[in-house]
């Protein structure tokens, strides 16, 4: 859950500053994949804590 939150915040800051999320990759693709993995990680952490 901590990783998902940190990745989500880091991606949001990078996008707000118009800085690249990943080097050598399309900015749209890297932002979309980063947000997807952040949401999946955050959702998985919440799901694990909810059912543990």
Short mmCIF file of N, CA and C in Angstrom, two decimals:
data_model
loop_
_atom_site.label_atom_id
_atom_site.label_comp_id
_atom_site.label_asym_id
_atom_site.label_seq_id
_atom_site.Cartn_x
_atom_site.Cartn_y
_atom_site.Cartn_z
N UNK A 1 0.83 -1.18 0.00
CA UNK A 1 0.00 0.00 0.00
C UNK A 1 0.88 1.25 0.00
N UNK A 2 1.96 1.21 0.72
CA UNK A 2 2.87 2.35 0.77
C UNK A 2 3.52 2.59 -0.59
N UNK A 3 3.90 1.51 -1.28
CA UNK A 3 4.51 1.64 -2.60
C UNK A 3 3.53 2.27 -3.59
N UNK A 4 2.28 1.83 -3.58
CA UNK A 4 1.27 2.38 -4.48
C UNK A 4 1.03 3.86 -4.24
N UNK A 5 0.97 4.24 -3.00
CA UNK A 5 0.76 5.65 -2.66
C UNK A 5 1.96 6.50 -3.08
N UNK A 6 3.15 6.00 -2.80
CA UNK A 6 4.36 6.74 -3.18
C UNK A 6 4.48 6.87 -4.70
N UNK A 7 4.20 5.80 -5.42
CA UNK A 7 4.28 5.85 -6.88
C UNK A 7 3.24 6.79 -7.45
N UNK A 8 2.05 6.79 -6.89
CA UNK A 8 0.99 7.69 -7.34
C UNK A 8 1.37 9.15 -7.11
N UNK A 9 1.90 9.45 -5.92
CA UNK A 9 2.31 10.82 -5.63
C UNK A 9 3.50 11.26 -6.48
N UNK A 10 4.47 10.37 -6.68
CA UNK A 10 5.64 10.69 -7.49
C UNK A 10 5.24 10.97 -8.93
N UNK A 11 4.36 10.14 -9.47
CA UNK A 11 3.89 10.34 -10.84
C UNK A 11 3.14 11.65 -10.97
N UNK A 12 2.29 11.95 -10.00
CA UNK A 12 1.53 13.21 -10.05
C UNK A 12 2.46 14.42 -10.02
N UNK A 13 3.49 14.38 -9.19
CA UNK A 13 4.44 15.49 -9.12
C UNK A 13 5.21 15.63 -10.43
N UNK A 14 5.65 14.49 -10.99
CA UNK A 14 6.38 14.54 -12.27
C UNK A 14 5.51 15.11 -13.38
N UNK A 15 4.23 14.72 -13.42
CA UNK A 15 3.34 15.23 -14.44
C UNK A 15 3.05 16.72 -14.25
N UNK A 16 2.90 17.13 -13.00
CA UNK A 16 2.64 18.54 -12.72
C UNK A 16 3.82 19.42 -13.13
N UNK A 17 5.03 18.91 -12.92
CA UNK A 17 6.24 19.65 -13.29
C UNK A 17 6.59 19.49 -14.77
N UNK A 18 5.81 18.70 -15.48
CA UNK A 18 6.05 18.38 -16.89
C UNK A 18 7.43 17.75 -17.10
N UNK A 19 7.85 16.98 -16.13
CA UNK A 19 9.11 16.25 -16.20
C UNK A 19 8.81 14.84 -16.71
N UNK A 20 9.78 14.20 -17.37
CA UNK A 20 9.52 12.85 -17.87
C UNK A 20 9.35 11.84 -16.73
N UNK A 21 8.43 10.93 -16.91
CA UNK A 21 8.21 9.89 -15.92
C UNK A 21 9.23 8.77 -16.11
N UNK A 22 9.55 8.47 -17.38
CA UNK A 22 10.57 7.47 -17.71
C UNK A 22 11.37 7.98 -18.90
N UNK A 23 12.66 7.72 -18.91
CA UNK A 23 13.52 8.16 -20.01
C UNK A 23 13.40 7.21 -21.20
N UNK A 24 13.33 7.77 -22.39
CA UNK A 24 13.34 6.98 -23.59
C UNK A 24 12.01 6.33 -23.95
N UNK A 25 10.94 6.74 -23.30
CA UNK A 25 9.62 6.17 -23.54
C UNK A 25 8.66 7.32 -23.83
N UNK A 26 7.61 7.02 -24.55
CA UNK A 26 6.59 8.02 -24.82
C UNK A 26 6.05 8.58 -23.50
N UNK A 27 5.94 9.90 -23.37
CA UNK A 27 5.45 10.48 -22.12
C UNK A 27 4.04 10.01 -21.75
N UNK A 28 3.20 9.85 -22.74
CA UNK A 28 1.82 9.41 -22.47
C UNK A 28 1.81 7.96 -21.99
N UNK A 29 2.58 7.11 -22.67
CA UNK A 29 2.64 5.69 -22.29
C UNK A 29 3.24 5.50 -20.91
N UNK A 30 4.32 6.22 -20.62
CA UNK A 30 4.97 6.04 -19.31
C UNK A 30 4.08 6.55 -18.19
N UNK A 31 3.38 7.65 -18.40
CA UNK A 31 2.48 8.16 -17.37
C UNK A 31 1.30 7.22 -17.16
N UNK A 32 0.75 6.71 -18.27
CA UNK A 32 -0.39 5.80 -18.15
C UNK A 32 -0.01 4.51 -17.44
N UNK A 33 1.13 3.92 -17.80
CA UNK A 33 1.55 2.68 -17.14
C UNK A 33 1.91 2.91 -15.67
N UNK A 34 2.53 4.02 -15.39
CA UNK A 34 2.87 4.33 -14.01
C UNK A 34 1.62 4.49 -13.15
N UNK A 35 0.64 5.20 -13.68
CA UNK A 35 -0.62 5.36 -12.95
C UNK A 35 -1.36 4.04 -12.81
N UNK A 36 -1.31 3.21 -13.84
CA UNK A 36 -1.97 1.90 -13.78
C UNK A 36 -1.35 1.03 -12.69
N UNK A 37 -0.01 0.96 -12.67
CA UNK A 37 0.66 0.15 -11.66
C UNK A 37 0.48 0.73 -10.25
N UNK A 38 0.45 2.04 -10.14
CA UNK A 38 0.22 2.66 -8.83
C UNK A 38 -1.17 2.32 -8.32
N UNK A 39 -2.17 2.43 -9.19
CA UNK A 39 -3.54 2.11 -8.78
C UNK A 39 -3.68 0.63 -8.43
N UNK A 40 -3.04 -0.24 -9.22
CA UNK A 40 -3.11 -1.67 -8.93
C UNK A 40 -2.43 -2.01 -7.61
N UNK A 41 -1.29 -1.40 -7.36
CA UNK A 41 -0.57 -1.65 -6.11
C UNK A 41 -1.35 -1.12 -4.91
N UNK A 42 -1.90 0.06 -5.06
CA UNK A 42 -2.70 0.64 -3.97
C UNK A 42 -3.95 -0.18 -3.73
N UNK A 43 -4.62 -0.57 -4.81
CA UNK A 43 -5.82 -1.41 -4.66
C UNK A 43 -5.52 -2.76 -4.06
N UNK A 44 -4.41 -3.37 -4.47
CA UNK A 44 -4.01 -4.65 -3.90
C UNK A 44 -3.68 -4.54 -2.41
N UNK A 45 -3.03 -3.47 -2.03
CA UNK A 45 -2.73 -3.26 -0.61
C UNK A 45 -3.97 -3.06 0.23
N UNK A 46 -4.90 -2.28 -0.30
CA UNK A 46 -6.16 -2.06 0.42
C UNK A 46 -6.96 -3.36 0.51
N UNK A 47 -6.97 -4.12 -0.58
CA UNK A 47 -7.69 -5.39 -0.59
C UNK A 47 -7.09 -6.36 0.43
N UNK A 48 -5.75 -6.43 0.48
CA UNK A 48 -5.09 -7.33 1.44
C UNK A 48 -5.37 -6.93 2.88
N UNK A 49 -5.36 -5.62 3.14
CA UNK A 49 -5.64 -5.18 4.51
C UNK A 49 -7.11 -5.38 4.87
N UNK A 50 -7.98 -5.30 3.88
CA UNK A 50 -9.40 -5.46 4.15
C UNK A 50 -9.79 -6.90 4.41
N UNK A 51 -9.07 -7.85 3.81
CA UNK A 51 -9.41 -9.26 3.96
C UNK A 51 -8.46 -10.02 4.85
N UNK A 52 -7.53 -9.34 5.49
CA UNK A 52 -6.55 -10.03 6.35
C UNK A 52 -7.06 -10.20 7.76
#
